[in-house]
C-alpha cells in the first residue's frame, strides 16, 4: 500500500513533504498578519460565487459561518496556524473544511487559486499599512511645522558643504524638510493607487471557465478597479517594488534629518539639544549623552535599502506567471512598512522635544562670513558693479579679514577694507551684515526672508491638510467596502437570500 | 608677491587647485550633454533679470549675444570645454565673460548660483530623456501588440513555476507584458511630473534679495510650476531617485521578457526562434546560435540596479542644502536613461523579428496535463462536486496517467480512469481536454479566452494611445516654451526692448 | 525632588527613556542568541582582572558564581531579558549585580565597555556560525561528489548561452559546482580568520589605565590574536561586511544551481526529476509538481544581497569610534548566516534525492549538433586544415543539416556533405560524432574526458577533506579555550586561588 | 543567391547582425584596455601549441610575427578596433589572419575559445590593477603614518556617537585608520591570489581533444596555478565579485575618513584645515572654502557599491557555463578598480597637506568632560569602589557641573562636589583631569597611551613594509613570466626552434 500525501494539493503525490522542504518553504510568519484580509477575500469571493449562482445560498452560508468563526479566532488571537499547511490560505481553507465539511467547505476554492489569493491579501494589507505610514509621515510634518511656527526671524547658519553659507531662519530650515517629505507622501499615495486594483478571480494564471463577476469581488473589497489581465495579475510584483522604492527614498530623507540632529547636537555645533528621555548614556563614560535614536534612524536606512534590493533581485529574470520565488515579496515589504512607520515616529519624537539653542545659532550665524554673499549682492544692486566683480572684491575682503582674525560683524573694518578695494561705503550702510538684517532682505519666492517663509509655511500647512484628506478618503472607501461585505455576510447568516441582498 | 587663484570663485584662495583635485572633482563628462539646457537656462534667467529691471536691456542683449554664439558652438559640436573650469556652468560663464567683457558678462551670474543652475539643467535634460524612454517603451508595447494581434486562438502552454499550468494563447502571453509595461509608463510619467518644477532662482540655498520673478523663469523654461522652497530646491535629489527606481523596475520587467526569449528559444522549448541578425555564433562551436541580445538585456538589469544603489547611497545622511556629493547624481541618471532606451530597443527588435513556432507550442500545450484544471472545473460545474474533491480526483487520475505514460489527450483512457474513481463521463463530453477547446471555454474577465483576450487587446491599444498623447502634450509644452524663449531672444538681439516683449 | 534615571548609565540623566526610544533602540532580539558568548566573555574578563590583581579572588568568585547561574538559565532557556535594559550586556550585568550585590557585582564592568564587549560577543558567535555554514557547505559538496561518482561516461548536453554546446558528462557537470564552492569555502575561512582577533579590553575607544592583560583574555576566549588598536577594534565592522560578501557570493552560486534544477526539471528539458517530498502541488491545478525549494533558494539570493547592502549602507560615512548605527550590524549578519545554512541544506537535499534521467540526457546530447566542435577539431588534427577554415566548413555543414532536418548522428549524410565541401571522409572515421565517443576523446587537463574528470573528482575529494580539517582544527581550538575557561571558573568557585591556576 | 555572414563564426548564419545587435552587444570599450593581455595570452597559447607539436615552428613563427606587430600598434596607440568585430579577441584574430593569411593565421584559435580567452585576459589585467590599488593603498597608509609620527602626545577629543568620549592623541586617531586599511590590503591580496589561476585551455566549456599543456601556458603567463575544471573556469565570476567586495569595503573605510575630514574642517569643529589647493570656492558666496574632494570621495562610495550590486545581480540564477550575461563583468570591475585608485590618491593628498589645528584640538579635549571616565577609574583603583558605583558618582558630578556651566578642568570645584558625594580627594590628586595627563595614564595594549601608540605605530610600519613586499614579489613574478614569454617569442622570430627553447 503506497504512501500518499495529506496535502490539499496532494492527489498527484506519492510522498509527504520532508521537514527541510516545509521549513524552507513555509510562509506562515509573513502570512500571519494577513489573516483578516484572507478571510475578507474569501467572504467576498464566496458572496460573488453565490450571486453568480456558482454556489447555492446554502453552500455560501455554510462557508461564511466558518469564516466568521475564523475571524473571531483571528480577532481573539487564538487562530492556530500550522506551518505544515504552508501558508495562511491553506490553513484557513482547512479550517473551513473541518467546520463545514468537505461537501460544503470543499467548494470555497472554486474559481480561484492561491496565486490570485495571495496577491489580493497582500494588496489589501499593503493598502492599510501605506495609509498608516502616510499618517506617521503627516505626524512628522506636523511636528516640523509646529516647531517652525513663529521662528521666521530666529537666525541660524545655513550650510552648504557643511560650511557656513548664508544666514537662514529656523523656520526656513525646518520647512525645507516638510517640503521634501511632501513628495514622499505623493509617491506613497501613487503606490497605493497603483496597488488599488483587485487581482482576485485571475485564478492560477489564465482566468476560469466559471461565470464569475470580478467587478463585484473588487467592489466588495473596496478596490478602485479590477487588475484585469490574469497572467499579469498573478505574476507581477512591480507595485510592491514601487512601494519599497518610495519607502527607500523616504528613509533617505529621514537619514538626512537624523544626520542633522546628530551633528547639531554635538558639543561643537551645540545648536540642538535632544531630550534626555530620547538619548542614552554610556556604560563606561559617565558624562555621555548619546543621540542614539538619531544614529539608529540613520543606520536603518541600510535596512530599507536592503529590502528594496531584496525585492529587485528576486524579480530579476523570472518568466511570466507565478513563480514560488515571489512568495518572498512579503518579508521585505512588511519589514519596510514597519520600519518606515517606526522611524517616522522616532524622528517626530525628537523633533517635538528637542531644545533649539537659539543663542548659539545666532552666534554661529555671525561668526563666519555668512553675510558675504549679501555684501556682494549689495555691491551689485547699490553700486551697479557686475556680480562677478563683486564676488572677487568680497572674496579678497574675506581673505583679509581671516588673516586679521576679524569677521564681517566689524563693519568699520569692512568699510576700510572696501575702500582699499576701491569701493566707498559708510558703516551705516552696511547694517545688513548683521545676520538677522541680512535675512530680512531676502525676498525672492521661496527664500528665507520672513514673509516668504511664512508664505511657504501656509502653503505647506494647506498641502498637509490636502494630503491627509486624500488618505482619509481612501481609508473611508475601504471601511465602506468592509461594511458592505459584513452586512451581506450577516444577511446571509441570518438566513437571508443573496437574491435580495444589495451588493 | 603671492600666488592667487584664477578661478571665478578664487578671490578668497591663495593657491590654485592641484591636478588630483581637478581630476577627481570635474564633472565635464557628465555635464557636457547639458550644454544646450544650460544655455536655455541662462537665457531665461537673463530675460527675467531684464524684465525685472535688475539688468538693463543693453546688458541683457550683450549676454544673449554671447549665449547665441555658444549655442551655435554646441550645435556644431565645436564648444571647447576645459575640465580646469570644473563644470558646464563655469565654462559657459567664462565664455560669456570673454565675449561680452567682464562689465557685461560678469552680470550673468546675478541672483543665481551653480546650486540652482545645475539642478535646473539636469531637470531640463531629464524631462527630455524621460520622454525618449517613454517613446521607446511605447515602441516595445506596440511591437508586442502587433505580434499578439490575431493570435487569440494560437495555443501555447502557460507556465507557473516554469511547469505547464494551463493552455493560454500567444496573444494572452504577449499582452500580459504590455499590461505590466503600462504601469512602468505611469511611473515614468509620474517621475517626469515630479521633476517638472523649476528650481532656478533658489540661488545657493536661501533665495536672494534681488526682486526676481521665479514664475517667469519657470514659464520660459516650460516647467509646470516653481520648486518653491529654496533650501529644498537645491539640496534634494529624490526626483532623480524616483526616476532611477522607475527605470530599475522597468528593467526588471525587461529581464523577465529576456529570460523568456532565452528559454523559449532553447532546443528543448523550441517555441521561439530569434532572428539570425539578432543572434551570434561561437568562435569555436560552429553550430551555435546564441541569444546574446536577450542575455545582455538580462544582465544589464544589474547595471540599472547599480545606478539606483549609487544614487541611494549617495544621498544617505547628507545634511540639508547643497553638498558636493550630489554632483554625482548625473552619471547614474544618464547611464540609467541611456540603458533603458537601448534595452527597450533591443527587446523590441527581438519581439518584432522572432519566429513563433506555433506547431511546437501546440504540441507542448497538449503534452503535459495542462487541461487538468479544466477537468476539475468541469467536474464541479457539470457534476456538482466540491472543487477540493475534484482536485483530488484529477490529481489521482494524472498520477495514473503518468505511470501509464499517457496524457489527457487520450480521452478514452481518461473516461475509464474517471469511472474507476467514481465519475461517469462519456468520451464526447471530454472534448475540452483539447487545449484549444479548453482555452475557448475561459470566460472570466481578463482570462485567456479568445474574446476576453481580444477585449484586453482593445483596452491596451487604447491605453497605449492615451499614454502617447500624455507624453506628446508634455513634449509640445516644452517646445512651446523653447519657442517663446527663442522669440524673446531674437527680439532683444534685433534691438527690441524687453518692455514690449510678451513673455 | 527631581526624577532620575534608573539606568546603569543614568547618573547624568534627569529623565527616564521614553517608550519610543526603548522600542526603537533595544537590541535584545538580535542579542539574545549571544547570551552564552556574553557570559564567556565576562568570565574571561573577570579571570583576567583577578590574575592582574585588579579584582580580589573573593570579588572574582562572587561574580563568577552569578555568571554560572546566568549560564544555567541560558542553557535552560529561562533567562529573562528585559528590553528596558536595552541589550544583553546590561541585562547580564544587572543579573550579576542583583545576585552578588553592588559591592561585588558593580566591579564586573571594570576596564571594559559595552563597545568592546559587543564586538567580542558577536565575533565569538560569528566564529561558531561560520563553522556551521562551512559544515553545511561541505555537506553540499559531498552530496554533489556522491552523485558525480561513477558518472564520468553518463553523457548530457553541455550548455553555453543555454544552447547546446558540447557533450559533457554528469560527473563533469556536478564537479564543476564543487570546484566553485571550494572558493566559497576559502572565502568563508578567510572571513573567520580575519574575525579571529579579540577586541575585549579596547574599552570604550581608547583603552584603559588599568593594568589589564589583553593577551590573556584573548587566550581564554580562543582567539588567534588580539585586535590591538582600541579605536579600530570598537569602531570597525569590515570583518562582518567581509563575511556578508562571502555569503552573498556563495548564494549567487546556490542560485545558479537552483536555476539549473528548475530548468532541468521542466517538461521540456526533462533531465532531472526532483523528489516528490521536496516539491509541492497546486491548490488549483491537480497535475502540478512544482520545484518550490529550488525557486525559493533562487529567490532568497535577494535576501542575502539585501543583508550585504544593509551592512554597507550602514557603514557609509561614519566617523571613527563606536556609533550607535553599528548596533544594526547583527540583524543582517545573523540573518545571512542562518539563510546560508538553510539554503545549503535545501540544495543538498535536492541534489541527494533528484532522479537523473540519463536516457533523456543522452537523447538531447545527440540531438542538436553538440559534436560539431569535435568535427572541426578532427578536421584540424586529421586533415591539417586551419581551425578557422574548419569552423567555416562545419558551420556550413550544420546549416545544411538544419535545412534537411537531420543531425550529426547521420554519419552517412555528414560524409556526403563534407565531400561537397571539399573534404573526403569515410563514415567509419566519423564515429566520434557519437556524443559518448566525442566525450571520450577529450583529454586536456580539467576537461570532460572520463579520466580527466576522474582526476578532478580525486582532487576535489582531497580538497574537501582538507577544508574540513581546517574547520575542525578551529572548532577544536575554540573548544579547548572554552574548556580552559570552564576549568578556571570551577577552580575558583571551589575556593581555589587564581595564583595557582594555570591559564 | 543568399546573404551570408562575414563573421568568423558566421558559417551557420544566413544574415549579418543588425546595428541594434552590434551596438548593444559590442564590448570593445571595456575590452580595449586588455589588448596587451590578449596578445600575451595568444603568444603563450601559440608557443604551447608549438611545443606540443599541434602547430609547426613555421606556423608559430608566422602567427607570432603578426602578434608582435599588433603589440607595436597597441603600444603606439594605433591599433584600430572595429566594433563590428565585437570584441578584442576577434579584432586581434582578424589582424593575425590578415597578416599571416588564413592558412597560418587561421590556426591561432586552435584548442581555445573566446570563453577561456576573455577570462584569461581579464584575470591578467585584474592582477595588475589590484597591484596598482595596493600601491595606492600603501601610499595612503604611509601618508597617515607620516602625519601620526611624533603626535603621540598631541591631544584631541576622541568621539563615540560624535560626542566627546575620552582624550586621544592625533597619532592614535590616524593609526586607527591605518590598522583598518591593513585588513583591506589583506582582502585585496586574497582576491589577487584567488584570481591567480589560469583558465586558458578550458576552451568553450569542456576542454579539448588536442594534447595541450595547460601548465605550460599558465607558467608563461605567470599564473600561480591552473584553474583546472573547464566548466568552472569559463563560467564562474566569483573572483571578480570578491575583488569588488573588497573594493566596496575599502571604499566604506574611505568614506569614513572623508566624513571626518568634512566634519573636522567645519567652522564648528575647526580641528583640521584642508589645503586651499584641494578645496574649492563658491560661484556665489565669496567666503566659501568647500571640502569638495572629501565630499566626492564620500559620495562615490555609492558608485562602488553600485558596481558590486551590478556584478551580484548579473550572476544571479545563471546556469553553468558561459552565458553572454557575464560579458558585463568588466565594466563594473574596471570602474571599481579605477575609482579605488583615484579615491586613495585623493584622500592621501588631503591627509598629506591638511593642517592640524592642535590648539583647537586641545581646547576641545578639555571642554566637555572627556576625562570623566578616568575619574571613575581613579575612584575604582585608588579608592577601591565598585566601578558601577563610581560611574554613578561621576555621572552626578557631571550633571552638577553642567548646571553650573563648569568643566572638569575646575579641579577645586570637582573636589568640593566629590566631597558632597562622599569622596574625599585633594585637588593635587586630580591632576589627571587634564587631558594630556589623562592620556598619559592609559597603558593597556593598543590604548591611546603614548608608549602604547608608539608601539602600534612600529607594528603598523612593519606590517606596511611586509604588505609591500608581498605585492612586490607578485609584481616580480609577473614580470619574470612576461620576460620568459618575450624571450621565447624573440627566439622563434629569429628563426630558432621551439625544441631548443627553455620555457
GROMACS .gro file of C-alpha atoms in nm, chain C residues 240-502:
model
  263
 1246UNK     CA    1   3.129   4.143   0.916
 1247UNK     CA    2   3.096   4.302   0.575
 1248UNK     CA    3   3.355   4.053   0.453
 1249UNK     CA    4   3.153   3.764   0.594
 1250UNK     CA    5   2.837   3.901   0.431
 1251UNK     CA    6   3.017   3.940   0.099
 1252UNK     CA    7   3.140   3.582   0.113
 1253UNK     CA    8   2.787   3.467   0.192
 1254UNK     CA    9   2.642   3.676  -0.091
 1255UNK     CA   10   2.882   3.527  -0.343
 1256UNK     CA   11   2.807   3.179  -0.209
 1257UNK     CA   12   2.435   3.243  -0.251
 1258UNK     CA   13   2.492   3.359  -0.606
 1259UNK     CA   14   2.640   3.014  -0.668
 1260UNK     CA   15   2.344   2.848  -0.498
 1261UNK     CA   16   2.108   3.050  -0.716
 1262UNK     CA   17   2.285   2.915  -1.022
 1263UNK     CA   18   2.243   2.557  -0.906
 1264UNK     CA   19   1.880   2.624  -0.820
 1265UNK     CA   20   1.817   2.770  -1.162
 1266UNK     CA   21   1.957   2.453  -1.318
 1267UNK     CA   22   1.730   2.236  -1.107
 1268UNK     CA   23   1.427   2.444  -1.208
 1269UNK     CA   24   1.531   2.432  -1.573
 1270UNK     CA   25   1.639   2.071  -1.594
 1271UNK     CA   26   1.319   1.951  -1.426
 1272UNK     CA   27   1.090   2.123  -1.674
 1273UNK     CA   28   0.886   1.901  -1.901
 1274UNK     CA   29   1.087   2.035  -2.193
 1275UNK     CA   30   1.433   1.955  -2.057
 1276UNK     CA   31   1.327   1.655  -1.853
 1277UNK     CA   32   1.681   1.566  -1.744
 1278UNK     CA   33   1.615   1.580  -1.372
 1279UNK     CA   34   1.319   1.481  -1.158
 1280UNK     CA   35   1.308   1.625  -0.810
 1281UNK     CA   36   1.182   1.409  -0.525
 1282UNK     CA   37   0.811   1.431  -0.451
 1283UNK     CA   38   0.894   1.502  -0.089
 1284UNK     CA   39   1.083   1.815  -0.188
 1285UNK     CA   40   0.830   1.962  -0.429
 1286UNK     CA   41   0.472   2.072  -0.393
 1287UNK     CA   42   0.146   2.079  -0.579
 1288UNK     CA   43  -0.101   2.344  -0.675
 1289UNK     CA   44  -0.416   2.437  -0.490
 1290UNK     CA   45  -0.599   2.456  -0.819
 1291UNK     CA   46  -0.406   2.262  -1.084
 1292UNK     CA   47  -0.412   1.895  -0.990
 1293UNK     CA   48  -0.132   1.786  -1.220
 1294UNK     CA   49   0.132   2.029  -1.094
 1295UNK     CA   50   0.458   1.930  -0.931
 1296UNK     CA   51   0.648   2.245  -0.858
 1297UNK     CA   52   1.019   2.285  -0.781
 1298UNK     CA   53   0.940   2.527  -0.498
 1299UNK     CA   54   1.251   2.458  -0.296
 1300UNK     CA   55   1.475   2.545  -0.588
 1301UNK     CA   56   1.267   2.854  -0.666
 1302UNK     CA   57   1.287   2.976  -0.308
 1303UNK     CA   58   1.661   2.915  -0.290
 1304UNK     CA   59   1.690   3.122  -0.606
 1305UNK     CA   60   1.468   3.395  -0.468
 1306UNK     CA   61   1.633   3.428  -0.131
 1307UNK     CA   62   1.955   3.529  -0.304
 1308UNK     CA   63   1.789   3.868  -0.291
 1309UNK     CA   64   1.759   3.846   0.084
 1310UNK     CA   65   2.133   3.781   0.110
 1311UNK     CA   66   2.221   4.066  -0.122
 1312UNK     CA   67   1.990   4.283   0.086
 1313UNK     CA   68   2.178   4.188   0.403
 1314UNK     CA   69   2.504   4.291   0.242
 1315UNK     CA   70   2.365   4.623   0.120
 1316UNK     CA   71   2.226   4.690   0.465
 1317UNK     CA   72   2.571   4.645   0.615
 1318UNK     CA   73   2.748   4.850   0.351
 1319UNK     CA   74   2.500   5.136   0.371
 1320UNK     CA   75   2.518   5.138   0.749
 1321UNK     CA   76   2.895   5.186   0.745
 1322UNK     CA   77   2.897   5.464   0.488
 1323UNK     CA   78   3.038   5.789   0.624
 1324UNK     CA   79   3.052   5.708   0.995
 1325UNK     CA   80   3.334   5.879   1.177
 1326UNK     CA   81   3.587   5.677   1.379
 1327UNK     CA   82   3.489   5.508   1.701
 1328UNK     CA   83   3.169   5.348   1.812
 1329UNK     CA   84   2.848   5.493   1.671
 1330UNK     CA   85   2.512   5.351   1.766
 1331UNK     CA   86   2.447   5.290   1.398
 1332UNK     CA   87   2.659   4.981   1.414
 1333UNK     CA   88   2.432   4.813   1.663
 1334UNK     CA   89   2.246   4.716   1.346
 1335UNK     CA   90   2.537   4.501   1.231
 1336UNK     CA   91   2.389   4.192   1.385
 1337UNK     CA   92   2.042   4.154   1.228
 1338UNK     CA   93   2.175   4.118   0.871
 1339UNK     CA   94   2.471   3.910   0.986
 1340UNK     CA   95   2.264   3.659   1.177
 1341UNK     CA   96   2.002   3.653   0.902
 1342UNK     CA   97   2.270   3.593   0.641
 1343UNK     CA   98   2.437   3.310   0.832
 1344UNK     CA   99   2.106   3.139   0.906
 1345UNK     CA  100   1.992   3.174   0.547
 1346UNK     CA  101   2.315   3.033   0.404
 1347UNK     CA  102   2.299   2.730   0.630
 1348UNK     CA  103   1.936   2.666   0.543
 1349UNK     CA  104   1.981   2.710   0.171
 1350UNK     CA  105   2.284   2.483   0.165
 1351UNK     CA  106   2.075   2.218   0.338
 1352UNK     CA  107   1.786   2.266   0.099
 1353UNK     CA  108   2.001   2.242  -0.212
 1354UNK     CA  109   2.189   1.941  -0.073
 1355UNK     CA  110   1.859   1.764  -0.007
 1356UNK     CA  111   1.752   1.820  -0.366
 1357UNK     CA  112   2.084   1.701  -0.503
 1358UNK     CA  113   2.080   1.388  -0.291
 1359UNK     CA  114   1.733   1.282  -0.394
 1360UNK     CA  115   1.696   1.403  -0.750
 1361UNK     CA  116   1.649   1.141  -1.018
 1362UNK     CA  117   1.888   1.179  -1.312
 1363UNK     CA  118   1.706   1.094  -1.635
 1364UNK     CA  119   2.005   0.968  -1.822
 1365UNK     CA  120   1.817   0.846  -2.126
 1366UNK     CA  121   1.680   1.192  -2.188
 1367UNK     CA  122   2.025   1.339  -2.129
 1368UNK     CA  123   2.175   1.111  -2.387
 1369UNK     CA  124   1.897   1.183  -2.635
 1370UNK     CA  125   1.948   1.557  -2.603
 1371UNK     CA  126   2.325   1.526  -2.628
 1372UNK     CA  127   2.289   1.378  -2.973
 1373UNK     CA  128   2.001   1.585  -3.098
 1374UNK     CA  129   2.144   1.924  -3.170
 1375UNK     CA  130   2.496   1.927  -3.317
 1376UNK     CA  131   2.684   1.922  -2.988
 1377UNK     CA  132   2.967   1.730  -3.152
 1378UNK     CA  133   3.024   1.989  -3.424
 1379UNK     CA  134   3.328   2.132  -3.249
 1380UNK     CA  135   3.488   1.792  -3.238
 1381UNK     CA  136   3.429   1.757  -3.610
 1382UNK     CA  137   3.612   2.085  -3.664
 1383UNK     CA  138   3.893   1.975  -3.435
 1384UNK     CA  139   3.917   1.646  -3.622
 1385UNK     CA  140   3.950   1.831  -3.948
 1386UNK     CA  141   4.236   2.027  -3.794
 1387UNK     CA  142   4.424   1.738  -3.642
 1388UNK     CA  143   4.350   1.474  -3.902
 1389UNK     CA  144   4.343   1.682  -4.216
 1390UNK     CA  145   4.576   1.962  -4.114
 1391UNK     CA  146   4.336   2.241  -4.207
 1392UNK     CA  147   4.347   2.573  -4.018
 1393UNK     CA  148   4.093   2.579  -3.739
 1394UNK     CA  149   3.919   2.888  -3.868
 1395UNK     CA  150   3.864   2.716  -4.205
 1396UNK     CA  151   3.732   2.404  -4.035
 1397UNK     CA  152   3.491   2.618  -3.835
 1398UNK     CA  153   3.352   2.756  -4.158
 1399UNK     CA  154   3.319   2.414  -4.316
 1400UNK     CA  155   3.137   2.270  -4.020
 1401UNK     CA  156   2.921   2.582  -3.987
 1402UNK     CA  157   2.805   2.538  -4.346
 1403UNK     CA  158   2.751   2.167  -4.290
 1404UNK     CA  159   2.534   2.232  -3.985
 1405UNK     CA  160   2.328   2.483  -4.176
 1406UNK     CA  161   2.263   2.227  -4.446
 1407UNK     CA  162   2.167   1.962  -4.195
 1408UNK     CA  163   1.925   2.201  -4.022
 1409UNK     CA  164   1.760   2.270  -4.357
 1410UNK     CA  165   1.734   1.896  -4.414
 1411UNK     CA  166   1.612   1.839  -4.056
 1412UNK     CA  167   1.897   1.599  -3.994
 1413UNK     CA  168   2.158   1.576  -3.719
 1414UNK     CA  169   2.525   1.486  -3.696
 1415UNK     CA  170   2.410   1.139  -3.596
 1416UNK     CA  171   2.352   1.070  -3.964
 1417UNK     CA  172   2.717   0.998  -4.042
 1418UNK     CA  173   2.650   0.898  -4.400
 1419UNK     CA  174   2.489   1.227  -4.485
 1420UNK     CA  175   2.763   1.407  -4.298
 1421UNK     CA  176   3.022   1.234  -4.513
 1422UNK     CA  177   2.835   1.329  -4.831
 1423UNK     CA  178   2.808   1.692  -4.729
 1424UNK     CA  179   3.173   1.702  -4.629
 1425UNK     CA  180   3.260   1.578  -4.971
 1426UNK     CA  181   3.056   1.857  -5.127
 1427UNK     CA  182   3.251   2.097  -4.910
 1428UNK     CA  183   3.577   1.951  -5.036
 1429UNK     CA  184   3.667   1.711  -4.756
 1430UNK     CA  185   3.672   1.338  -4.811
 1431UNK     CA  186   3.591   1.130  -4.508
 1432UNK     CA  187   3.477   0.773  -4.458
 1433UNK     CA  188   3.172   0.711  -4.247
 1434UNK     CA  189   3.374   0.489  -4.013
 1435UNK     CA  190   3.615   0.768  -3.945
 1436UNK     CA  191   3.331   0.980  -3.814
 1437UNK     CA  192   3.240   0.762  -3.520
 1438UNK     CA  193   3.336   1.043  -3.281
 1439UNK     CA  194   3.017   1.221  -3.384
 1440UNK     CA  195   2.853   0.997  -3.126
 1441UNK     CA  196   2.836   1.204  -2.804
 1442UNK     CA  197   2.994   0.941  -2.580
 1443UNK     CA  198   3.279   0.878  -2.821
 1444UNK     CA  199   3.326   1.251  -2.855
 1445UNK     CA  200   3.337   1.284  -2.477
 1446UNK     CA  201   3.598   1.013  -2.451
 1447UNK     CA  202   3.831   1.195  -2.684
 1448UNK     CA  203   3.867   1.499  -2.459
 1449UNK     CA  204   4.199   1.477  -2.286
 1450UNK     CA  205   4.314   1.822  -2.181
 1451UNK     CA  206   4.364   1.890  -1.813
 1452UNK     CA  207   4.031   1.970  -1.646
 1453UNK     CA  208   3.829   1.855  -1.946
 1454UNK     CA  209   3.516   1.642  -1.958
 1455UNK     CA  210   3.715   1.337  -2.072
 1456UNK     CA  211   3.645   1.050  -1.832
 1457UNK     CA  212   3.996   1.011  -1.697
 1458UNK     CA  213   4.040   1.384  -1.660
 1459UNK     CA  214   3.709   1.415  -1.479
 1460UNK     CA  215   3.803   1.127  -1.253
 1461UNK     CA  216   4.119   1.316  -1.172
 1462UNK     CA  217   3.917   1.630  -1.094
 1463UNK     CA  218   3.699   1.419  -0.866
 1464UNK     CA  219   4.000   1.289  -0.676
 1465UNK     CA  220   4.144   1.636  -0.632
 1466UNK     CA  221   3.814   1.777  -0.511
 1467UNK     CA  222   3.761   1.496  -0.261
 1468UNK     CA  223   4.103   1.573  -0.122
 1469UNK     CA  224   4.032   1.946  -0.111
 1470UNK     CA  225   3.705   1.882   0.067
 1471UNK     CA  226   3.888   1.669   0.319
 1472UNK     CA  227   4.149   1.939   0.372
 1473UNK     CA  228   3.886   2.207   0.412
 1474UNK     CA  229   3.704   2.006   0.673
 1475UNK     CA  230   4.027   1.952   0.860
 1476UNK     CA  231   4.090   2.325   0.864
 1477UNK     CA  232   3.744   2.390   1.004
 1478UNK     CA  233   3.776   2.112   1.258
 1479UNK     CA  234   4.104   2.243   1.390
 1480UNK     CA  235   3.944   2.582   1.450
 1481UNK     CA  236   3.647   2.418   1.616
 1482UNK     CA  237   3.883   2.228   1.845
 1483UNK     CA  238   4.081   2.537   1.935
 1484UNK     CA  239   3.761   2.711   2.043
 1485UNK     CA  240   3.655   2.409   2.245
 1486UNK     CA  241   3.993   2.392   2.417
 1487UNK     CA  242   3.972   2.758   2.512
 1488UNK     CA  243   3.619   2.710   2.640
 1489UNK     CA  244   3.741   2.418   2.850
 1490UNK     CA  245   4.031   2.621   2.984
 1491UNK     CA  246   3.795   2.896   3.097
 1492UNK     CA  247   3.547   2.650   3.245
 1493UNK     CA  248   3.818   2.473   3.444
 1494UNK     CA  249   3.947   2.803   3.581
 1495UNK     CA  250   3.596   2.907   3.680
 1496UNK     CA  251   3.537   2.575   3.854
 1497UNK     CA  252   3.872   2.606   4.030
 1498UNK     CA  253   3.784   2.950   4.164
 1499UNK     CA  254   3.430   2.856   4.260
 1500UNK     CA  255   3.567   2.562   4.460
 1501UNK     CA  256   3.763   2.815   4.660
 1502UNK     CA  257   4.086   2.790   4.467
 1503UNK     CA  258   4.309   3.089   4.419
 1504UNK     CA  259   4.388   3.241   4.082
 1505UNK     CA  260   4.750   3.247   4.185
 1506UNK     CA  261   4.778   2.872   4.142
 1507UNK     CA  262   4.556   2.845   3.838
 1508UNK     CA  263   4.721   2.777   3.506
   0.00000   0.00000   0.00000
